Short mmCIF file of C-alpha atoms in Angstrom, two decimals:
data_model
loop_
_atom_site.label_atom_id
_atom_site.label_comp_id
_atom_site.label_asym_id
_atom_site.label_seq_id
_atom_site.Cartn_x
_atom_site.Cartn_y
_atom_site.Cartn_z
CA GLU A 1 96.19 123.19 113.68
CA THR A 2 97.86 119.78 114.67
CA GLY A 3 100.78 121.42 116.28
CA VAL A 4 103.34 119.92 114.02
CA THR A 5 105.51 122.02 111.95
CA GLN A 6 108.01 121.43 109.03
CA SER A 7 110.18 123.22 107.16
CA PRO A 8 111.08 124.11 104.33
CA THR A 9 107.64 123.92 102.93
CA HIS A 10 109.19 123.73 99.52
CA LEU A 11 112.81 123.12 97.91
CA ILE A 12 114.34 122.69 94.49
CA LYS A 13 117.26 120.27 94.38
CA THR A 14 119.17 118.33 91.81
CA ARG A 15 120.13 114.81 91.19
CA GLY A 16 122.73 113.61 93.53
CA GLN A 17 122.25 116.35 95.84
CA GLN A 18 121.38 115.92 99.62
CA VAL A 19 118.66 117.49 101.38
CA THR A 20 117.51 117.54 105.27
CA LEU A 21 113.94 118.18 106.18
CA ARG A 22 112.93 119.34 110.03
CA CYS A 23 109.62 118.44 111.96
CA SER A 24 108.40 119.73 115.27
CA SER A 25 106.33 117.26 116.97
CA GLN A 26 103.17 118.35 118.88
CA SER A 27 103.80 119.18 122.79
CA GLY A 28 103.26 115.80 124.45
CA HIS A 29 104.24 113.62 121.73
CA ASN A 30 107.20 111.14 121.79
CA THR A 31 106.96 109.45 118.65
CA VAL A 32 107.34 110.76 114.50
CA SER A 33 107.00 108.81 111.80
CA TRP A 34 108.00 110.27 108.30
CA TYR A 35 105.76 109.62 105.41
CA GLN A 36 106.59 109.99 101.34
CA GLN A 37 103.74 111.14 99.25
CA ALA A 38 103.83 111.18 95.68
CA LEU A 39 101.42 112.92 93.11
CA GLY A 40 98.07 111.33 92.99
CA GLN A 41 98.82 108.66 95.92
CA GLY A 42 98.61 107.78 99.65
CA PRO A 43 101.54 108.68 101.98
CA GLN A 44 104.15 105.73 101.71
CA PHE A 45 106.03 104.89 105.41
CA ILE A 46 109.62 105.33 105.54
CA PHE A 47 110.65 105.36 109.13
CA GLN A 48 109.49 106.30 112.57
CA TYR A 49 111.86 107.42 115.50
CA TYR A 50 110.39 106.51 119.16
CA ARG A 51 112.68 108.16 121.89
CA GLU A 52 115.65 109.31 119.67
CA GLU A 53 115.80 105.20 118.19
CA GLU A 54 114.53 104.05 114.76
CA ASN A 55 111.42 102.11 115.52
CA GLY A 56 110.39 100.87 112.24
CA ARG A 57 111.36 101.25 108.69
CA GLY A 58 109.70 100.71 105.56
CA ASN A 59 110.74 99.98 102.23
CA PHE A 60 113.16 102.78 101.45
CA PRO A 61 116.65 102.89 100.63
CA PRO A 62 119.51 103.53 103.15
CA ARG A 63 120.17 106.88 101.90
CA PHE A 64 117.02 107.66 103.47
CA SER A 65 118.10 108.53 107.28
CA GLY A 66 116.57 110.46 109.72
CA LEU A 67 117.45 111.53 113.62
CA GLN A 68 115.27 112.47 116.68
CA PHE A 69 116.43 114.90 119.07
CA PRO A 70 116.07 114.84 122.77
CA ASN A 71 113.26 117.41 122.68
CA TYR A 72 111.57 115.15 120.23
CA SER A 73 111.97 117.02 117.14
CA SER A 74 113.18 115.22 113.95
CA GLU A 75 114.91 115.36 110.76
CA LEU A 76 114.93 113.29 107.66
CA ASN A 77 117.83 113.03 105.63
CA VAL A 78 118.31 111.89 101.81
CA ASN A 79 121.63 111.43 99.97
CA ALA A 80 122.47 111.21 96.66
CA LEU A 81 118.64 112.93 95.31
CA GLU A 82 117.41 111.02 92.42
CA LEU A 83 114.19 112.53 90.18
CA ASP A 84 111.90 109.91 91.67
CA ASP A 85 112.83 111.31 95.15
CA SER A 86 110.10 114.49 94.28
CA ALA A 87 106.99 114.28 96.77
CA LEU A 88 105.55 115.60 99.54
CA TYR A 89 107.54 114.59 102.66
CA LEU A 90 105.12 114.03 105.69
CA CYS A 91 105.62 114.17 109.19
CA ALA A 92 103.36 113.08 111.93
CA SER A 93 103.64 112.86 115.51
CA SER A 94 101.96 110.68 117.83
CA PHE A 95 102.33 109.17 121.49
CA LYS A 96 103.43 105.88 122.22
CA SER A 97 103.47 104.43 125.81
CA GLY A 98 106.60 102.29 124.92
CA ARG A 99 108.33 101.01 122.00
CA TYR A 100 106.01 98.08 121.10
CA ALA A 101 103.22 99.84 121.62
CA ASN A 102 100.27 101.13 119.10
CA THR A 103 101.74 104.21 117.54
CA GLY A 104 97.59 105.36 117.65
CA GLU A 105 96.54 108.43 116.12
CA LEU A 106 98.99 110.32 113.84
CA PHE A 107 99.16 113.88 113.38
CA PHE A 108 100.43 115.51 110.60
CA GLY A 109 102.26 118.54 109.60
CA GLU A 110 101.56 120.39 106.47
CA GLY A 111 104.52 118.81 104.45
CA SER A 112 107.80 119.50 102.76
CA ARG A 113 107.69 119.68 99.03
CA LEU A 114 110.85 118.67 97.35
CA THR A 115 111.38 118.46 93.56
CA VAL A 116 114.51 116.99 91.91
CA LEU A 117 115.53 118.56 88.67
CA GLY B 1 103.30 97.66 103.35
CA GLN B 2 99.72 96.21 103.07
CA GLN B 3 97.79 96.79 99.63
CA LEU B 4 94.72 99.03 100.80
CA ASN B 5 91.84 99.10 98.09
CA GLN B 6 90.55 102.50 98.49
CA SER B 7 87.04 102.97 96.68
CA PRO B 8 85.65 104.66 94.67
CA GLN B 9 88.65 106.61 93.31
CA SER B 10 86.65 109.74 93.11
CA MET B 11 83.14 111.25 93.74
CA PHE B 12 81.12 114.07 91.78
CA ILE B 13 78.07 114.52 93.80
CA GLN B 14 75.27 117.63 94.73
CA GLU B 15 75.20 119.50 97.96
CA GLY B 16 73.19 117.86 100.14
CA GLU B 17 73.54 113.86 99.39
CA ASP B 18 75.07 111.42 101.31
CA VAL B 19 78.43 110.04 100.34
CA SER B 20 79.81 106.51 101.10
CA MET B 21 83.64 105.59 100.39
CA ASN B 22 85.11 102.32 101.51
CA CYS B 23 88.28 100.34 102.09
CA THR B 24 89.22 96.50 101.80
CA SER B 25 92.40 94.87 102.79
CA SER B 26 93.56 91.00 102.63
CA SER B 27 95.55 91.74 105.48
CA ILE B 28 93.69 92.43 108.94
CA PHE B 29 94.42 95.44 110.65
CA ASN B 30 93.82 96.24 114.74
CA THR B 31 93.36 100.06 114.15
CA TRP B 32 91.94 101.72 111.24
CA LEU B 33 91.68 105.87 110.45
CA TRP B 34 90.20 108.26 107.99
CA TYR B 35 92.25 111.60 106.84
CA LYS B 36 91.00 114.09 104.36
CA GLN B 37 93.40 115.87 102.78
CA ASP B 38 93.02 119.06 101.43
CA PRO B 39 95.54 120.72 98.46
CA GLY B 40 99.12 121.64 99.40
CA GLU B 41 98.11 120.40 103.18
CA GLY B 42 98.95 117.48 105.32
CA PRO B 43 96.00 114.92 105.96
CA VAL B 44 93.98 115.82 108.93
CA LEU B 45 92.75 113.05 110.85
CA LEU B 46 88.58 112.64 110.95
CA ILE B 47 87.87 109.36 112.82
CA ALA B 48 90.02 106.67 114.45
CA LEU B 49 88.41 103.31 115.04
CA TYR B 50 90.12 100.44 117.34
CA LYS B 51 87.81 97.55 117.87
CA ALA B 52 86.40 95.00 115.16
CA GLY B 53 82.41 95.94 114.71
CA GLU B 54 83.03 99.53 116.21
CA LEU B 55 80.72 102.48 115.00
CA THR B 56 82.22 106.11 115.55
CA SER B 57 80.65 109.64 114.49
CA ASN B 58 82.35 112.85 114.17
CA GLY B 59 79.62 115.42 113.33
CA ARG B 60 78.22 114.47 109.80
CA LEU B 61 80.87 111.46 109.49
CA THR B 62 80.36 108.30 110.28
CA ALA B 63 83.00 105.14 110.24
CA GLN B 64 83.14 101.49 110.99
CA PHE B 65 85.88 98.96 111.49
CA GLY B 66 84.33 95.65 109.79
CA ILE B 67 83.92 92.52 111.85
CA THR B 68 86.53 90.68 109.55
CA ARG B 69 88.90 93.68 110.49
CA LYS B 70 90.00 93.76 106.79
CA ASP B 71 87.74 96.78 105.85
CA SER B 72 85.95 99.99 107.31
CA PHE B 73 83.66 102.47 105.46
CA LEU B 74 83.30 106.14 106.14
CA ASN B 75 79.99 107.73 105.64
CA ILE B 76 79.38 111.52 105.09
CA SER B 77 75.85 112.76 105.38
CA ALA B 78 74.25 115.79 103.64
CA SER B 79 77.56 116.99 101.99
CA ILE B 80 78.44 120.93 101.63
CA PRO B 81 81.26 122.32 99.52
CA SER B 82 83.86 122.48 102.25
CA ASP B 83 83.57 118.30 102.08
CA VAL B 84 85.70 118.98 99.13
CA GLY B 85 88.99 117.13 99.33
CA ILE B 86 90.70 113.88 99.11
CA TYR B 87 90.05 111.03 101.68
CA PHE B 88 92.25 108.53 102.47
CA CYS B 89 91.79 105.33 104.85
CA ALA B 90 94.63 104.05 106.63
CA GLY B 91 95.59 101.05 108.57
CA GLN B 92 97.84 99.95 111.20
CA LEU B 93 99.49 96.96 112.13
CA TRP B 94 102.64 95.50 113.70
CA THR B 95 105.03 94.13 111.38
CA ASN B 96 108.46 93.58 111.41
CA SER B 97 108.51 97.18 110.06
CA GLY B 98 107.41 98.12 113.24
CA TYR B 99 103.81 99.77 113.96
CA ALA B 100 102.80 101.90 110.47
CA LEU B 101 99.77 103.42 108.87
CA ASN B 102 99.38 101.54 105.44
CA PHE B 103 97.24 104.49 103.28
CA GLY B 104 94.79 103.76 100.58
CA LYS B 105 95.22 105.60 97.17
CA GLY B 106 92.25 107.95 98.29
CA THR B 107 88.78 108.87 97.31
CA SER B 108 88.48 112.38 95.77
CA LEU B 109 85.35 114.09 96.73
CA LEU B 110 83.87 116.60 94.51
CA VAL B 111 80.74 118.72 95.96
CA THR B 112 78.77 121.06 93.78
CA PRO B 113 76.25 123.55 95.40
#
């Protein structure tokens, strides 16, 4: 148990729809990172939130957006869903001592599996 | 992200055998992490390495941060059936994308009793 919880665990959407995934970080952590894991691949970095602001972004289009709340929980929003968005979406929390500090050890939730039909 | 080459892609071994897997990159990383992922679950952190040359153990697991900072290996001694899973290496460095973990494609480990 990492203390990182994600919801929902599974969901099915159709092309063009929008989805919101949620994550509660481990107690004491102030940073949340989101990753996309396609079948048979390693996780790919989407973006990171530190103290409610985006603090780094991978190679994902703007229709992938996020939020972090004052209690450090986070949401991942994906608009205009495409078939290739089908994947396991992982949230990871960690503690950073500052915006430019090493993210350190990431602790992952069990993920939200999204299927786009 | 930076390309990490993880090998072997899969391993099929007998219980009690030792296992070795490694990860290489064309880029220098300042942190190496090793994770294990079971089906339907998120990755679980096994070992974190922060200094070049560092050798760290966690029970039957031992990992090293390569001197060049471009590679790392993970050894598992005396494997048991619950070691089955996918093992990922991940390197971390600062880029204009911030601090992000770059993952390898994983090593799938199967252990027969």
